[in-house]
Amino acid sequence: MEGVGVAEHGPEQRDLFQTQAAGLYETIVGTSGISEDDPRLRPEHELRPAFDLLVELGLLQLDKTTATWVPEDPSNVASRVVSPLSQRATTLLEESSEWARAFAGLQQSWRRSPMAQSRGPFTYLHEGAIGPFLTALVAEAEEEMLTAQPQAGRDPQTLAAAALRDTAMLERGCSMRTLYQHSARRSSVTHKYVAAVTSRGAQVRTLDEFFNRMIVVDRRVAVIPGDSLSVALAVREPSVVAYLVDVFERAWERARPFTNKESSMMREIAVEQRAMTIRMLIEGHADPVSAKRLGVSPRTYAGYIADLKTEFEAATRFQLGYRMGQQGLSGHEDVEPDDHGG
């Protein structure tokens, strides 16, 4: 069989392989084959697409002497599928690095030009311009990148692109520190991203609540949100960048290492999230606002409220507030001290 091309087998085929074809293959292995006239191979059967994929991949071969489809060793097939994908990923990463270097030269020319000086230390970036600007900025990093991601809801594609961009920077010798909210610990895609960057020396911590999304490169350029989700602001004013770095450092000192999963620390995180939920209730914030500030979904936040009602034996929020008030709770009670380093 000819080698399987990357273009022919993408995410849809992989999903079919994982959900149906793999199970069918295991069944066929268990019976040492499947007859050519088996009902499952009829065109109208729901497993026919899975069977066709197994044939395309070379995991099944027809024994014409017995009219039976017999399974092949997966290790002989895997490399034909995986190797081209790995090669393509390497090629794309190299190509993106070359493009980034090419644009870095233009960026340096721009910064030295009179036009850049005339536009001042603040640049508004709109929608499609934000991603390319960040890619070029990170490619120019020489020493350090600080990032804050208050909400964990970054989609897998965005995180995958960020992982490629950030690991390339780390492999150049730059340092990186990232802050998430505690809620990010429940995101599987965030865990994958964190594993990729920490394996290359990055540090990642989590906090109950902190300032908005931010990226600071080499303490000379900061990128912060604009007046809407589709606008970002690039800041080059040294005093403003220094202020933002100071805010980051103060939050960093209070944060807890992402990779630390000791039971004592996880209990402290639960206490911090409980305290913040109490603060949101006392301050009278609407549920969607409170959920966003905690970095969780409204449904999860409603679960936090339900837990507090159970804890204080309250049937309503009014009763809950009254009983917390009786105990003098404010949500600012001290958590037992612990070593937050990492």
Tab-separated table of C-alpha atoms in Angstrom:
chain	number	residue	atom	x	y	z
A	1	MET	CA	0.000	0.000	0.000
A	2	GLU	CA	1.251	3.499	-0.777
A	3	GLY	CA	2.141	5.795	2.138
A	4	VAL	CA	-0.815	7.665	3.564
A	5	GLY	CA	-0.661	11.411	2.938
A	6	VAL	CA	-1.265	13.970	5.648
A	7	ALA	CA	-3.992	15.727	3.660
A	8	GLU	CA	-6.092	12.569	3.384
A	9	HIS	CA	-6.258	11.874	7.100
A	10	GLY	CA	-6.951	14.829	9.345
A	11	PRO	CA	-9.001	15.435	12.522
A	12	GLU	CA	-12.252	13.983	11.120
A	13	GLN	CA	-10.611	10.703	10.163
A	14	ARG	CA	-8.788	10.570	13.497
A	15	ASP	CA	-12.090	11.045	15.334
A	16	LEU	CA	-13.664	8.228	13.298
A	17	PHE	CA	-10.614	6.080	14.013
A	18	GLN	CA	-10.792	6.690	17.769
A	19	THR	CA	-14.570	6.355	18.160
A	20	GLN	CA	-15.351	3.445	15.806
A	21	ALA	CA	-12.505	2.096	13.702
A	22	ALA	CA	-10.213	1.196	16.612
A	23	GLY	CA	-12.988	-0.781	18.304
A	24	LEU	CA	-13.816	-2.576	15.061
A	25	TYR	CA	-10.142	-3.415	14.557
A	26	GLU	CA	-9.905	-4.881	18.079
A	27	THR	CA	-12.986	-7.006	17.381
A	28	ILE	CA	-11.473	-8.277	14.136
A	29	VAL	CA	-8.164	-9.051	15.874
A	30	GLY	CA	-10.096	-11.072	18.466
A	31	THR	CA	-11.667	-13.216	15.747
A	32	SER	CA	-8.532	-13.366	13.559
A	33	GLY	CA	-10.353	-11.739	10.670
A	34	ILE	CA	-13.718	-10.761	9.221
A	35	SER	CA	-15.450	-12.443	6.300
A	36	GLU	CA	-15.812	-10.461	3.094
A	37	ASP	CA	-19.583	-11.045	3.229
A	38	ASP	CA	-19.971	-10.031	6.895
A	39	PRO	CA	-23.140	-7.888	7.362
A	40	ARG	CA	-21.050	-5.139	8.985
A	41	LEU	CA	-19.291	-4.576	5.667
A	42	ARG	CA	-22.465	-3.772	3.747
A	43	PRO	CA	-22.501	-0.225	2.311
A	44	GLU	CA	-25.484	0.819	4.414
A	45	HIS	CA	-24.075	-0.429	7.754
A	46	GLU	CA	-23.020	2.222	10.275
A	47	LEU	CA	-19.580	0.615	10.659
A	48	ARG	CA	-18.790	0.635	6.936
A	49	PRO	CA	-16.969	4.041	7.068
A	50	ALA	CA	-14.848	2.715	9.937
A	51	PHE	CA	-14.041	-0.438	7.960
A	52	ASP	CA	-13.108	1.624	4.878
A	53	LEU	CA	-10.755	3.731	7.009
A	54	LEU	CA	-9.021	0.613	8.355
A	55	VAL	CA	-8.503	-0.566	4.788
A	56	GLU	CA	-7.171	2.839	3.697
A	57	LEU	CA	-4.717	2.859	6.582
A	58	GLY	CA	-3.521	-0.635	5.751
A	59	LEU	CA	-4.691	-2.133	9.035
A	60	LEU	CA	-6.775	-4.687	7.136
A	61	GLN	CA	-5.685	-6.716	4.098
A	62	LEU	CA	-7.859	-9.028	2.021
A	63	ASP	CA	-6.825	-12.678	1.941
A	64	LYS	CA	-8.314	-13.671	-1.415
A	65	THR	CA	-7.820	-17.362	-0.786
A	66	THR	CA	-10.229	-17.309	2.158
A	67	ALA	CA	-12.256	-14.200	1.230
A	68	THR	CA	-11.362	-12.800	4.650
A	69	TRP	CA	-10.085	-9.410	5.746
A	70	VAL	CA	-7.216	-10.044	8.157
A	71	PRO	CA	-5.612	-7.521	10.543
A	72	GLU	CA	-2.076	-6.204	10.127
A	73	ASP	CA	0.440	-5.164	12.792
A	74	PRO	CA	-0.393	-1.516	13.763
A	75	SER	CA	3.282	-0.725	14.387
A	76	ASN	CA	3.936	-1.207	10.677
A	77	VAL	CA	1.171	1.237	9.796
A	78	ALA	CA	1.580	3.933	12.454
A	79	SER	CA	4.791	5.350	11.067
A	80	ARG	CA	3.177	5.883	7.648
A	81	VAL	CA	0.564	8.114	9.251
A	82	VAL	CA	2.447	9.716	12.156
A	83	SER	CA	5.805	10.408	10.527
A	84	PRO	CA	4.452	12.677	7.748
A	85	LEU	CA	2.407	14.594	10.331
A	86	SER	CA	5.451	15.056	12.560
A	87	GLN	CA	7.520	16.133	9.574
A	88	ARG	CA	4.840	18.609	8.528
A	89	ALA	CA	4.668	20.030	12.054
A	90	THR	CA	8.437	20.472	12.098
A	91	THR	CA	8.368	22.128	8.683
A	92	LEU	CA	5.563	24.489	9.721
A	93	LEU	CA	7.384	25.422	12.918
A	94	GLU	CA	10.590	26.140	11.001
A	95	GLU	CA	8.682	28.149	8.407
A	96	SER	CA	6.863	30.166	11.075
A	97	SER	CA	10.185	30.914	12.764
A	98	GLU	CA	11.649	32.114	9.466
A	99	TRP	CA	8.649	34.368	8.858
A	100	ALA	CA	8.904	35.691	12.402
A	101	ARG	CA	12.598	36.514	11.885
A	102	ALA	CA	11.805	38.212	8.599
A	103	PHE	CA	9.167	40.383	10.222
A	104	ALA	CA	11.404	41.065	13.230
A	105	GLY	CA	13.810	42.855	10.899
A	106	LEU	CA	10.958	44.998	9.575
A	107	GLN	CA	9.788	45.730	13.115
A	108	GLN	CA	13.237	46.980	14.062
A	109	SER	CA	13.277	49.226	10.986
A	110	TRP	CA	9.829	50.522	11.897
A	111	ARG	CA	10.805	51.329	15.496
A	112	ARG	CA	13.780	53.376	14.252
A	113	SER	CA	11.656	55.285	11.739
A	114	PRO	CA	10.205	58.788	12.287
A	115	MET	CA	6.704	57.393	11.671
A	116	ALA	CA	6.908	55.128	14.707
A	117	GLN	CA	8.033	58.033	16.875
A	118	SER	CA	5.230	60.258	15.598
A	119	ARG	CA	2.549	57.699	16.569
A	120	GLY	CA	3.639	57.740	20.183
A	121	PRO	CA	3.989	54.973	22.794
A	122	PHE	CA	0.465	53.546	22.404
A	123	THR	CA	-0.815	51.484	19.471
A	124	TYR	CA	-4.360	50.172	19.087
A	125	LEU	CA	-4.634	46.730	17.505
A	126	HIS	CA	-7.918	45.583	16.007
A	127	GLU	CA	-9.164	41.981	15.633
A	128	GLY	CA	-7.044	40.216	12.977
A	129	ALA	CA	-4.006	42.386	13.694
A	130	ILE	CA	-3.661	41.196	17.305
A	131	GLY	CA	-2.435	37.639	16.634
A	132	PRO	CA	0.268	38.539	14.091
A	133	PHE	CA	1.464	41.391	16.336
A	134	LEU	CA	1.851	39.035	19.319
A	135	THR	CA	3.618	36.413	17.202
A	136	ALA	CA	6.123	38.994	15.961
A	137	LEU	CA	6.542	40.491	19.439
A	138	VAL	CA	7.284	37.127	21.057
A	139	ALA	CA	9.674	36.257	18.210
A	140	GLU	CA	11.625	39.422	19.083
A	141	ALA	CA	11.853	38.560	22.795
A	142	GLU	CA	15.438	38.487	24.008
A	143	GLU	CA	15.147	37.955	27.761
A	144	GLU	CA	11.722	37.512	29.326
A	145	MET	CA	7.980	37.260	28.811
A	146	LEU	CA	5.324	37.765	31.501
A	147	THR	CA	1.746	36.735	30.739
A	148	ALA	CA	-1.552	36.808	32.607
A	149	GLN	CA	-4.607	34.852	31.472
A	150	PRO	CA	-7.470	35.546	33.918
A	151	GLN	CA	-9.967	33.191	32.293
A	152	ALA	CA	-9.163	29.638	31.264
A	153	GLY	CA	-11.482	29.574	28.244
A	154	ARG	CA	-8.825	29.615	25.538
A	155	ASP	CA	-9.781	27.195	22.780
A	156	PRO	CA	-7.489	24.271	21.881
A	157	GLN	CA	-6.422	25.835	18.567
A	158	THR	CA	-5.377	29.087	20.245
A	159	LEU	CA	-3.441	27.230	22.942
A	160	ALA	CA	-1.745	24.974	20.385
A	161	ALA	CA	-0.573	28.017	18.428
A	162	ALA	CA	0.569	29.685	21.661
A	163	ALA	CA	2.480	26.545	22.651
A	164	LEU	CA	4.437	26.558	19.375
A	165	ARG	CA	5.135	30.279	19.667
A	166	ASP	CA	6.115	30.191	23.342
A	167	THR	CA	8.221	27.022	23.242
A	168	ALA	CA	10.221	28.472	20.355
A	169	MET	CA	10.927	31.531	22.505
A	170	LEU	CA	11.913	29.401	25.516
A	171	GLU	CA	14.251	27.320	23.385
A	172	ARG	CA	16.046	30.547	22.412
A	173	GLY	CA	16.933	30.968	26.091
A	174	CYS	CA	14.235	33.429	27.196
A	175	SER	CA	12.459	33.051	30.534
A	176	MET	CA	8.696	32.992	30.918
A	177	ARG	CA	6.255	33.357	33.799
A	178	THR	CA	2.505	32.895	33.384
A	179	LEU	CA	-0.408	33.549	35.737
A	180	TYR	CA	-3.772	31.816	35.481
A	181	GLN	CA	-6.736	31.731	37.801
A	182	HIS	CA	-7.221	28.656	39.988
A	183	SER	CA	-10.045	27.556	37.679
A	184	ALA	CA	-7.495	26.869	34.920
A	185	ARG	CA	-6.450	23.759	36.851
A	186	ARG	CA	-9.645	22.074	35.645
A	187	SER	CA	-8.890	22.668	31.943
A	188	SER	CA	-7.322	19.685	30.151
A	189	VAL	CA	-6.086	21.815	27.227
A	190	THR	CA	-4.469	24.258	29.659
A	191	HIS	CA	-2.716	21.339	31.356
A	192	LYS	CA	-1.255	20.293	27.987
A	193	TYR	CA	-0.036	23.825	27.290
A	194	VAL	CA	1.493	24.120	30.764
A	195	ALA	CA	3.252	20.768	30.359
A	196	ALA	CA	4.737	21.929	27.046
A	197	VAL	CA	6.130	25.218	28.379
A	198	THR	CA	7.211	24.084	31.857
A	199	SER	CA	9.207	21.232	30.334
A	200	ARG	CA	11.263	23.978	28.689
A	201	GLY	CA	11.768	26.043	31.829
A	202	ALA	CA	8.672	28.248	32.067
A	203	GLN	CA	7.010	28.895	35.426
A	204	VAL	CA	3.215	28.869	35.786
A	205	ARG	CA	1.179	29.831	38.844
A	206	THR	CA	-2.500	30.321	39.657
A	207	LEU	CA	-4.381	32.899	41.714
A	208	ASP	CA	-7.968	33.395	42.893
A	209	GLU	CA	-8.420	36.722	41.093
A	210	PHE	CA	-6.125	39.281	39.572
A	211	PHE	CA	-5.843	41.937	36.849
A	212	ASN	CA	-6.912	41.504	33.256
A	213	ARG	CA	-5.176	39.673	30.399
A	214	MET	CA	-1.675	40.985	29.707
A	215	ILE	CA	1.598	40.138	27.965
A	216	VAL	CA	4.861	41.954	28.697
A	217	VAL	CA	7.966	41.285	26.596
A	218	ASP	CA	11.450	42.249	27.833
A	219	ARG	CA	9.793	44.849	30.124
A	220	ARG	CA	9.648	47.206	27.161
A	221	VAL	CA	6.301	46.392	25.490
A	222	ALA	CA	3.025	45.440	27.170
A	223	VAL	CA	-0.129	44.298	25.416
A	224	ILE	CA	-3.373	44.776	27.343
A	225	PRO	CA	-7.085	44.674	26.407
A	226	GLY	CA	-8.639	47.704	24.759
A	227	ASP	CA	-12.192	48.910	25.236
A	228	SER	CA	-13.664	45.699	23.766
A	229	LEU	CA	-12.710	42.062	23.228
A	230	SER	CA	-11.729	42.807	19.628
A	231	VAL	CA	-9.240	45.549	20.519
A	232	ALA	CA	-5.849	45.382	22.214
A	233	LEU	CA	-3.466	48.145	23.217
A	234	ALA	CA	0.305	47.869	22.792
A	235	VAL	CA	2.082	50.043	25.369
A	236	ARG	CA	5.705	51.179	25.042
A	237	GLU	CA	5.666	53.989	27.605
A	238	PRO	CA	8.380	52.881	30.124
A	239	SER	CA	6.597	54.191	33.228
A	240	VAL	CA	3.312	52.450	32.323
A	241	VAL	CA	5.084	49.197	31.468
A	242	ALA	CA	6.972	49.357	34.794
A	243	TYR	CA	3.670	49.859	36.628
A	244	LEU	CA	2.115	46.828	34.914
A	245	VAL	CA	5.171	44.714	35.731
A	246	ASP	CA	4.883	45.756	39.386
A	247	VAL	CA	1.227	44.683	39.458
A	248	PHE	CA	2.221	41.358	37.914
A	249	GLU	CA	5.014	40.804	40.451
A	250	ARG	CA	2.694	41.453	43.395
A	251	ALA	CA	0.189	38.954	42.010
A	252	TRP	CA	2.982	36.452	41.311
A	253	GLU	CA	4.105	36.501	44.938
A	254	ARG	CA	0.611	35.532	46.097
A	255	ALA	CA	0.102	32.853	43.441
A	256	ARG	CA	0.585	29.108	43.764
A	257	PRO	CA	2.610	26.814	41.461
A	258	PHE	CA	0.435	25.179	38.804
A	259	THR	CA	2.424	21.947	38.916
A	260	ASN	CA	2.084	21.600	42.701
A	261	LYS	CA	-0.781	19.183	43.343
A	262	GLU	CA	-0.133	18.456	47.031
A	263	SER	CA	-3.347	17.935	48.982
A	264	SER	CA	-2.515	20.742	51.433
A	265	MET	CA	-2.150	23.282	48.659
A	266	MET	CA	-5.291	22.083	46.873
A	267	ARG	CA	-7.201	22.565	50.139
A	268	GLU	CA	-5.867	26.110	50.383
A	269	ILE	CA	-6.965	26.817	46.816
A	270	ALA	CA	-10.456	25.553	47.672
A	271	VAL	CA	-10.464	27.885	50.698
A	272	GLU	CA	-9.419	30.827	48.511
A	273	GLN	CA	-12.167	30.129	45.972
A	274	ARG	CA	-14.713	29.794	48.783
A	275	ALA	CA	-13.571	33.119	50.250
A	276	MET	CA	-13.856	34.842	46.901
A	277	THR	CA	-17.362	33.434	46.374
A	278	ILE	CA	-18.319	34.908	49.744
A	279	ARG	CA	-16.889	38.289	48.706
A	280	MET	CA	-18.864	38.223	45.468
A	281	LEU	CA	-22.073	37.501	47.405
A	282	ILE	CA	-21.484	40.175	50.027
A	283	GLU	CA	-20.589	42.771	47.399
A	284	GLY	CA	-23.825	41.976	45.545
A	285	HIS	CA	-22.405	41.139	42.132
A	286	ALA	CA	-24.633	39.440	39.566
A	287	ASP	CA	-23.880	35.760	39.007
A	288	PRO	CA	-22.426	36.196	35.477
A	289	VAL	CA	-20.053	38.899	36.765
A	290	SER	CA	-19.032	36.801	39.769
A	291	ALA	CA	-18.458	33.721	37.612
A	292	LYS	CA	-16.273	35.701	35.211
A	293	ARG	CA	-14.168	37.126	38.026
A	294	LEU	CA	-13.669	33.620	39.416
A	295	GLY	CA	-12.869	32.353	35.930
A	296	VAL	CA	-15.585	29.688	36.000
A	297	SER	CA	-18.849	29.057	34.164
A	298	PRO	CA	-22.121	30.381	35.649
A	299	ARG	CA	-23.104	26.763	36.285
A	300	THR	CA	-19.954	26.101	38.315
A	301	TYR	CA	-20.468	29.327	40.243
A	302	ALA	CA	-24.040	28.259	41.044
A	303	GLY	CA	-22.510	25.050	42.428
A	304	TYR	CA	-20.273	27.118	44.724
A	305	ILE	CA	-23.347	28.961	46.024
A	306	ALA	CA	-25.161	25.664	46.573
A	307	ASP	CA	-22.189	24.370	48.589
A	308	LEU	CA	-22.286	27.480	50.791
A	309	LYS	CA	-26.035	27.060	51.341
A	310	THR	CA	-25.422	23.480	52.474
A	311	GLU	CA	-22.511	24.524	54.699
A	312	PHE	CA	-24.556	27.234	56.445
A	313	GLU	CA	-27.846	25.295	56.331
A	314	ALA	CA	-29.537	28.073	54.375
A	315	ALA	CA	-32.500	27.581	52.049
A	316	THR	CA	-32.194	30.960	50.309
A	317	ARG	CA	-29.477	33.461	49.494
A	318	PHE	CA	-31.030	35.864	51.974
A	319	GLN	CA	-30.641	33.277	54.746
A	320	LEU	CA	-27.128	32.564	53.550
A	321	GLY	CA	-26.156	36.227	53.724
A	322	TYR	CA	-27.751	36.611	57.145
A	323	ARG	CA	-25.940	33.615	58.618
A	324	MET	CA	-22.598	34.634	57.169
A	325	GLY	CA	-23.184	38.104	58.634
A	326	GLN	CA	-23.930	36.574	62.041
A	327	GLN	CA	-20.518	34.906	61.950
A	328	GLY	CA	-18.823	38.100	60.817
A	329	LEU	CA	-17.581	36.619	57.548
A	330	SER	CA	-16.313	39.026	54.897
A	331	GLY	CA	-14.408	36.773	52.493
A	332	HIS	CA	-11.175	38.471	53.531
A	333	GLU	CA	-10.298	36.082	56.343
A	334	ASP	CA	-6.671	34.983	56.253
A	335	VAL	CA	-5.784	31.624	54.763
A	336	GLU	CA	-3.219	29.710	56.771
A	337	PRO	CA	0.232	30.693	55.461
A	338	ASP	CA	2.118	28.308	53.229
A	339	ASP	CA	5.149	28.389	51.008
A	340	HIS	CA	3.965	29.757	47.648
A	341	GLY	CA	7.290	29.530	45.924
A	342	GLY	CA	7.946	27.356	42.868
